[in-house]
mmCIF file of C-alpha atoms in Angstrom:
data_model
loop_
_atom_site.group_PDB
_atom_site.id
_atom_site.type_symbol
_atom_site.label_atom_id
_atom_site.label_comp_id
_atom_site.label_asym_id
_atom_site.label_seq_id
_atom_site.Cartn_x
_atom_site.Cartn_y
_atom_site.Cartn_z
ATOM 1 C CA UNK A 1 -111.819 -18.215 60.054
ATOM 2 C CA UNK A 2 -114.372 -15.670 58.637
ATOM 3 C CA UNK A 3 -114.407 -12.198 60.128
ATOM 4 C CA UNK A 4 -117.683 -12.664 62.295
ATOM 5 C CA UNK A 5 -116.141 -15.797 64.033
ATOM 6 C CA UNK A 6 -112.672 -13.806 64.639
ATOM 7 C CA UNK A 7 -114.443 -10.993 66.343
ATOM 8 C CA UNK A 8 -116.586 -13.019 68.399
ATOM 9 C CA UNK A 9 -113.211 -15.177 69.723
ATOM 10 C CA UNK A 10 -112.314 -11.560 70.784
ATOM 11 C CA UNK A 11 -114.981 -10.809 72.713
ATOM 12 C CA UNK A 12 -114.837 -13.921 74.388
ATOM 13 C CA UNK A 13 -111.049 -13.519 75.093
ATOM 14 C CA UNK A 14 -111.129 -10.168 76.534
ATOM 15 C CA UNK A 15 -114.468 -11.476 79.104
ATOM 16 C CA UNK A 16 -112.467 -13.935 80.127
ATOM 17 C CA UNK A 17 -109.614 -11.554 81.225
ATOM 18 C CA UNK A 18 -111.872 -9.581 82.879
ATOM 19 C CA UNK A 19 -113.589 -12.345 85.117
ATOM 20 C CA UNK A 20 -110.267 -14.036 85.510
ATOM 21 C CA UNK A 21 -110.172 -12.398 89.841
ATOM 22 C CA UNK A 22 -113.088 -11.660 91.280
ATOM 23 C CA UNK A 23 -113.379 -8.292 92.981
ATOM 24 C CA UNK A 24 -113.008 -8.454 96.801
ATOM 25 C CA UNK A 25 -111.977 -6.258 99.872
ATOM 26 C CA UNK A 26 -108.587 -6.635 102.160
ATOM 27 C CA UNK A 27 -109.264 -8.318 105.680
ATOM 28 C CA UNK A 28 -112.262 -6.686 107.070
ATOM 29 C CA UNK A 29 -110.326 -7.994 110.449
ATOM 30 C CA UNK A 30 -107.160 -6.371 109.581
ATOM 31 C CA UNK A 31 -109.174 -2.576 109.853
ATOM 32 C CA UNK A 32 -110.312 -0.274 112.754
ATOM 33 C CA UNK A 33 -112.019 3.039 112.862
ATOM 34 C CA UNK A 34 -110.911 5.513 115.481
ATOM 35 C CA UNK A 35 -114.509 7.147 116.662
ATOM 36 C CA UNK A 36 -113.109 9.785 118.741
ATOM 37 C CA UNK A 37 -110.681 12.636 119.028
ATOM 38 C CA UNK A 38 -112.461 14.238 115.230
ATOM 39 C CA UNK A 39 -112.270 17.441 114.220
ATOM 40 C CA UNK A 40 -114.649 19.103 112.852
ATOM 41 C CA UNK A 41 -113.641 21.691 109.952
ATOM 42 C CA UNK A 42 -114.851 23.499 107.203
ATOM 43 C CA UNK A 43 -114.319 25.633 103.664
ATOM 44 C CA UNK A 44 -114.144 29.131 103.551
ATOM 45 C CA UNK A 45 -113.559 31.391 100.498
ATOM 46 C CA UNK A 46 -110.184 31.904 101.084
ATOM 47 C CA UNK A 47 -109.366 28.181 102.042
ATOM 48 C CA UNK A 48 -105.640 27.455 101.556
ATOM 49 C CA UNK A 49 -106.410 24.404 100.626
ATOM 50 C CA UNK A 50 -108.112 25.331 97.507
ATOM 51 C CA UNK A 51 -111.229 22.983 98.346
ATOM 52 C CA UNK A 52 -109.870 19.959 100.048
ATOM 53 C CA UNK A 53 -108.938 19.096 103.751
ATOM 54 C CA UNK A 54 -105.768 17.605 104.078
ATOM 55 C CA UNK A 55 -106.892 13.609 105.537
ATOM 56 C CA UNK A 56 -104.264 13.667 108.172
ATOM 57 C CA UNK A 57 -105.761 15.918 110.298
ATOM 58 C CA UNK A 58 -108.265 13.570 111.099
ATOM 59 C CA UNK A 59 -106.211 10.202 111.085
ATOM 60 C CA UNK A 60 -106.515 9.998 107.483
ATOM 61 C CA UNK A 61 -103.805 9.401 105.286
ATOM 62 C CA UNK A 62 -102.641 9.672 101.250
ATOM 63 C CA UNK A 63 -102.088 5.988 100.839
ATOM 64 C CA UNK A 64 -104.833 4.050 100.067
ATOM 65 C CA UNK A 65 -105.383 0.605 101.446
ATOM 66 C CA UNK A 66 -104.597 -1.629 99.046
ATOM 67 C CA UNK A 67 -103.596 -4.292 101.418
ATOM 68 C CA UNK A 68 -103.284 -4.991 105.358
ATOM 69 C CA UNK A 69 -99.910 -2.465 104.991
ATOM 70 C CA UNK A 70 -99.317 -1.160 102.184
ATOM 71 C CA UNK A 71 -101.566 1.313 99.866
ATOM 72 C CA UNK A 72 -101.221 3.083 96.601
ATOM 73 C CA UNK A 73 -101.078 6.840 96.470
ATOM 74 C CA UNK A 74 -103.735 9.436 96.181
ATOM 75 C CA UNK A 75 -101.758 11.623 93.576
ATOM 76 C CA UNK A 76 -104.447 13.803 92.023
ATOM 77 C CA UNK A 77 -107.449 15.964 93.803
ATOM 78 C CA UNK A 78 -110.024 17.662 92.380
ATOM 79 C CA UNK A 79 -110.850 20.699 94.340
ATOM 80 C CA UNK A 80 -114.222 21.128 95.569
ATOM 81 C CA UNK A 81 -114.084 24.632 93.446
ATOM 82 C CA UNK A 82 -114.587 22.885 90.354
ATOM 83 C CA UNK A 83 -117.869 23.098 88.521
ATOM 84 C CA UNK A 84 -121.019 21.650 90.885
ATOM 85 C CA UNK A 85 -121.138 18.967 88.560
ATOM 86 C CA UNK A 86 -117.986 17.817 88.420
ATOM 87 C CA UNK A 87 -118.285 16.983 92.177
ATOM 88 C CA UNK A 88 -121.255 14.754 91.858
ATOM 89 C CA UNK A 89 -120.591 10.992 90.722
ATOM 90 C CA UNK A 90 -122.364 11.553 87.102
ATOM 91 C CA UNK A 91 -120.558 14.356 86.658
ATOM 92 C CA UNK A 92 -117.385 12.621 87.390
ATOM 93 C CA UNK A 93 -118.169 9.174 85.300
ATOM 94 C CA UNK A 94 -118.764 11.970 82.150
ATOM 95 C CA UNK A 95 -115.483 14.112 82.965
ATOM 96 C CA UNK A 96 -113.928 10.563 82.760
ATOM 97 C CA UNK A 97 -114.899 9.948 79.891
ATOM 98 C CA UNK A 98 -113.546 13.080 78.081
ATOM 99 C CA UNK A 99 -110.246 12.480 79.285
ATOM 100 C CA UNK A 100 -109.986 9.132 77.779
ATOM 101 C CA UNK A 101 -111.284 6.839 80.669
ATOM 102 C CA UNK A 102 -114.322 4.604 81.029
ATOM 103 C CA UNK A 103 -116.318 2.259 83.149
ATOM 104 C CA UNK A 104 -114.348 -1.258 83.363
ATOM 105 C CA UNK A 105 -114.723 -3.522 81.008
ATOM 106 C CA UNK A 106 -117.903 -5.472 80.399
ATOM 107 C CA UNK A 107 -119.298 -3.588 83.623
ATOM 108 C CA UNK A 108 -117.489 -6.433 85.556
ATOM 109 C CA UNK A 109 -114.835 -5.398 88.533
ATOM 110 C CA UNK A 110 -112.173 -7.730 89.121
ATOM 111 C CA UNK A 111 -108.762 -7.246 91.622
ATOM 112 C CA UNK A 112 -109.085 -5.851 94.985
ATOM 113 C CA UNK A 113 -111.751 -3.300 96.322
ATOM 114 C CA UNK A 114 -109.345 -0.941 97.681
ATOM 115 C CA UNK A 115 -110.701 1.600 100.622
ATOM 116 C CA UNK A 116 -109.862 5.200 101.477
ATOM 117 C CA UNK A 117 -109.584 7.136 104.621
ATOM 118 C CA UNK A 118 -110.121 10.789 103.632
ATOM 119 C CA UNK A 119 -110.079 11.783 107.123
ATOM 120 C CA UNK A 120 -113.703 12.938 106.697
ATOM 121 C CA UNK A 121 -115.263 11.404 109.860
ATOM 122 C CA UNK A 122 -115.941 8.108 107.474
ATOM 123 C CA UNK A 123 -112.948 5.890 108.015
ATOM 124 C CA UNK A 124 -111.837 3.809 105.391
ATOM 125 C CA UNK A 125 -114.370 3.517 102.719
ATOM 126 C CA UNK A 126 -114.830 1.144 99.189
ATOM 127 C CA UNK A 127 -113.340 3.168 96.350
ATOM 128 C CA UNK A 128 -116.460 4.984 94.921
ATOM 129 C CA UNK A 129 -115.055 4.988 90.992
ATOM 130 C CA UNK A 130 -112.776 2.797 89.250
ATOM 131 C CA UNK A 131 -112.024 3.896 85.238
ATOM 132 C CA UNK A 132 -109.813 2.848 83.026
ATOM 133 C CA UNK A 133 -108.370 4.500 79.948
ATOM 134 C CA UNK A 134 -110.706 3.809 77.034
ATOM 135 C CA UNK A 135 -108.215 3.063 73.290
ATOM 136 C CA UNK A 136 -110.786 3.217 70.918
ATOM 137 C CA UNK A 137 -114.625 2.291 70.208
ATOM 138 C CA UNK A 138 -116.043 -1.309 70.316
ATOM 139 C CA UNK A 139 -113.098 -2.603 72.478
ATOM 140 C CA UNK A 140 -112.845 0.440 75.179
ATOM 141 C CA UNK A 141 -111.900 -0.142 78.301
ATOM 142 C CA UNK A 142 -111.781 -3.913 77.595
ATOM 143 C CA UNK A 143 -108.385 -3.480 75.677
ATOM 144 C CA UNK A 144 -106.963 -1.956 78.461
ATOM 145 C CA UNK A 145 -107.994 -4.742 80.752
ATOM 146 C CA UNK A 146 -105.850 -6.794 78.344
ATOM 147 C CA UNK A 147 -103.122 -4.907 77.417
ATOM 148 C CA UNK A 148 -103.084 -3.081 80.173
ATOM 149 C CA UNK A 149 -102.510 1.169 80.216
ATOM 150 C CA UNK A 150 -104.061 4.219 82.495
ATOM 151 C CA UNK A 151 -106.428 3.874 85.622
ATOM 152 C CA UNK A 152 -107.752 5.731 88.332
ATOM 153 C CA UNK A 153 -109.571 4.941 91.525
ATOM 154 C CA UNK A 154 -111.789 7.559 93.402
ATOM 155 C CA UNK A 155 -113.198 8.230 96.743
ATOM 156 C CA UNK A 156 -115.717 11.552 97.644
ATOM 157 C CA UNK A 157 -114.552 13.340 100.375
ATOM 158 C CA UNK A 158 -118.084 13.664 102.454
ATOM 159 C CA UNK A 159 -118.253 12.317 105.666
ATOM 160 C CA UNK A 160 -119.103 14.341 108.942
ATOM 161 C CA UNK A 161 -116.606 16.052 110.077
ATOM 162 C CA UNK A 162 -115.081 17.287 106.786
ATOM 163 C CA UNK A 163 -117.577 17.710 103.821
ATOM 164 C CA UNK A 164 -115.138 19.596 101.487
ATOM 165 C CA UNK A 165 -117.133 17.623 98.249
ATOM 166 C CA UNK A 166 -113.596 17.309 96.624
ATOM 167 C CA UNK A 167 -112.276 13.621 94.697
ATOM 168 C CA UNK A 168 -109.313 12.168 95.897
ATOM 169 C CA UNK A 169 -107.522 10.102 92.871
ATOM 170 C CA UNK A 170 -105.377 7.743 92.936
ATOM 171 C CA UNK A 171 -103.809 6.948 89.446
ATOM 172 C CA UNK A 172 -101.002 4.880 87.597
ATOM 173 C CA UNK A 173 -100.313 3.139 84.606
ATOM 174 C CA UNK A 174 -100.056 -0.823 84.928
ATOM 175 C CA UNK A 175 -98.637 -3.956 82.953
ATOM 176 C CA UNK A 176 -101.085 -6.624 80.579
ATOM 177 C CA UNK A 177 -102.766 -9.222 81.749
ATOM 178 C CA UNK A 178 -99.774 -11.634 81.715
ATOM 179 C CA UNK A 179 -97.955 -9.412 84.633
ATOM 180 C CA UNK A 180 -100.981 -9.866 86.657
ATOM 181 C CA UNK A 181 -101.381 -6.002 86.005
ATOM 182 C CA UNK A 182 -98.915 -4.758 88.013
ATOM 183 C CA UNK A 183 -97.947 -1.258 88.229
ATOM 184 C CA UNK A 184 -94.972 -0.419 85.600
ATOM 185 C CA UNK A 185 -91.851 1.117 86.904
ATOM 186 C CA UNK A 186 -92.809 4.607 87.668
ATOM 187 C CA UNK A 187 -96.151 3.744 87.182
ATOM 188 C CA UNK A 188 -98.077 5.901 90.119
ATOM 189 C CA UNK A 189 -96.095 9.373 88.246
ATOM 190 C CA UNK A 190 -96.529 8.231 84.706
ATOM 191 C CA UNK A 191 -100.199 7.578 85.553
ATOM 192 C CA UNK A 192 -101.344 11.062 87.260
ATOM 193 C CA UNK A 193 -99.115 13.331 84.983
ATOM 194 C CA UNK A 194 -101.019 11.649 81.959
ATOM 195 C CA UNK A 195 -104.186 12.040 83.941
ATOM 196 C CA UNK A 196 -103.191 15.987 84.130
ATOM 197 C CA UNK A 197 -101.949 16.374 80.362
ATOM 198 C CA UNK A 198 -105.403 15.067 79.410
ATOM 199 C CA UNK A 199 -107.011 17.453 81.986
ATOM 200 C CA UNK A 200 -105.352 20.785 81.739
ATOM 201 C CA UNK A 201 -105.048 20.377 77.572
ATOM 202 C CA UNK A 202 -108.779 20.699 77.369
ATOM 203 C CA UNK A 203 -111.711 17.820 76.791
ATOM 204 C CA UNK A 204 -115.131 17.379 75.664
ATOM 205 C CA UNK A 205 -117.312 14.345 75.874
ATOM 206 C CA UNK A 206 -121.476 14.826 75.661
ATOM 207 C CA UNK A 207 -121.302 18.061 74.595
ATOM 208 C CA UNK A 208 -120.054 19.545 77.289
ATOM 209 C CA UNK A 209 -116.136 21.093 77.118
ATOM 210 C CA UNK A 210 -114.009 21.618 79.963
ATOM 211 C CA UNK A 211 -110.850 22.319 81.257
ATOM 212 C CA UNK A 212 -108.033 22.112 84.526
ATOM 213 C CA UNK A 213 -105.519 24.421 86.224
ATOM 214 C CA UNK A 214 -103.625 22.711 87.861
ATOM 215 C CA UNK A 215 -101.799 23.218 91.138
ATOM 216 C CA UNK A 216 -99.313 21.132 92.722
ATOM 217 C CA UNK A 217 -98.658 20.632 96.273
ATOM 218 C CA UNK A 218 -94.724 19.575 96.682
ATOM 219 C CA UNK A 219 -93.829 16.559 98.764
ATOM 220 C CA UNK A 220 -96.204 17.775 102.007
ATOM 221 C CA UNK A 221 -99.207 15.340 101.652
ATOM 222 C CA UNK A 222 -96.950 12.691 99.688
ATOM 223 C CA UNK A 223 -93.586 11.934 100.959
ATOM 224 C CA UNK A 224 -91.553 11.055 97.960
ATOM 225 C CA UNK A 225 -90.204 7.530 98.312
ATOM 226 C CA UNK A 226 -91.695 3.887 98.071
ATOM 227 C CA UNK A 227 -92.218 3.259 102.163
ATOM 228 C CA UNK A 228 -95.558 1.848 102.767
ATOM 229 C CA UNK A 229 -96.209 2.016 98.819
ATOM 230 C CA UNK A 230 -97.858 -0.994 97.284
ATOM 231 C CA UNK A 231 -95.549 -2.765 94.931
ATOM 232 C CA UNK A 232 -92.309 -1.072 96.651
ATOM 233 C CA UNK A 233 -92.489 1.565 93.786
ATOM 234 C CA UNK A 234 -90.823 4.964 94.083
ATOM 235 C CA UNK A 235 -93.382 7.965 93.548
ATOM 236 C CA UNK A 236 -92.539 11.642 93.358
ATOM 237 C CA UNK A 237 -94.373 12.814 96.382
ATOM 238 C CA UNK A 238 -96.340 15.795 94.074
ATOM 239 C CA UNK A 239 -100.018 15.800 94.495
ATOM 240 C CA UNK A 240 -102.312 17.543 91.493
ATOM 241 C CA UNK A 241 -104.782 19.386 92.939
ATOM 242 C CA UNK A 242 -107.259 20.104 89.951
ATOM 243 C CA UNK A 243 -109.499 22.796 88.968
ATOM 244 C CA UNK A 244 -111.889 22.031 86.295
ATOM 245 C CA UNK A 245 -114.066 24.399 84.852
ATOM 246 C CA UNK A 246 -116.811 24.176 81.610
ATOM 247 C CA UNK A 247 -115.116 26.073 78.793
#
């Protein structure tokens, strides 16, 4: 088989993989909203937060919804003190990028849409950002979609009733294809501490260089355990909360 033909039986491979499950959302019947009894806060200078509002104040919570039950969790924020652009959704799709993740493969989402409630006077909302880690040019994300690796999900905090501007993250590290891309043992702390390395090391990507501190808030918005955690997979309970500057 010449070259040209092996590369194109590649290509057609790894599309397949990636249309093999349509995306869709869990049971639009199975969700509620709560329209009353909000809060309405805001930032300050001296926030103890650091540029975030902790979700549970307003019936929010740092699970996702991944299903009916059971969510995956939001392990890494980036604090609304971060550079302007940073907070805006270009700014985050190039800050992905120079920390090794990318749009999904071939444009084309497949899995669950899962949904987010920040506490923010939206509800639960459609994850806003879905990247995976990108191994090398040409093949990208695609390769990942395959062989599986580093991801992230991401959801603006905005709404009403608590416009902090921060990202709420939630990332692991799952199996290949041929596991049906499940998370790998560990996978939710494997996934956000190699998120951080990547961040508080230092990046570049467009010309534009940047770097995190990192803080770390200690089993307060995160429970460690696995109860109510997709896959029945312990997680540390730590939460990055990220600063990222231009450098």
């Amino acid at each position: 088989m010449s070259r040209r033909a092996l590369q194109a039986l590649c290509v057609l491979l790894v599309a397949t993989a990636c249309l093999g499950t349509p995306a869709k959302r869990p049971d639009e019947d199975s969700f509620w909203h709560e329209d009353g009894g909000l809060t309405q806060v805001h930032l300050s200078e001296d926030d103890p937060e650091l540029g975030w509002f902790d979700p549970r104040v307003n019936g929010g919570r740092m699970l996702d919804f991944t299903t009916r039950h059971l969510g995956e969790p939001l392990n890494v924020i980036i604090s609304a003190h971060s550079d302007p652009f940073i907070l805006t959704e270009t700014g985050l799709h190039y800050y992905a990028k120079s920390i090794g993740f990318s749009e999904e493969c071939l444009g084309l989402h497949y899995g669950n849409i899962h949904l987010a409630d920040l506490g923010d006077g939206d509800g639960r909302k459609d994850e806003q950002f879905l990247a995976r880690q990108y191994y090398f040019p040409v093949w990208g994300t695609c390769w990942e979609s395959v062989a599986g690796g580093n991801h992230f999900r991401a959801w603006k905090q905005n709404g009403t009733v608590a416009n902090s501007g921060a990202w709420f993250l939630g990332a692991s590290k799952e199996e290949d294809s041929s596991k049906n891309h499940m998370i790998v043992d560990d996978g939710y702390n494997i996934g956000r501490d190699w998120l951080v390395h990547k961040a508080t090391e230092g990046s570049h990507w467009n010309s534009i260089w940047w770097r995190a501190d990192v803080v770390w808030n200690e089993n307060d918005l995160l429970h460690p355990g696995k109860e109510g955690v997709n896959h029945a997979i312990e997680q540390d309970g730590r939460v990055a909360i990220l600063i990222v500057n231009r450098v």
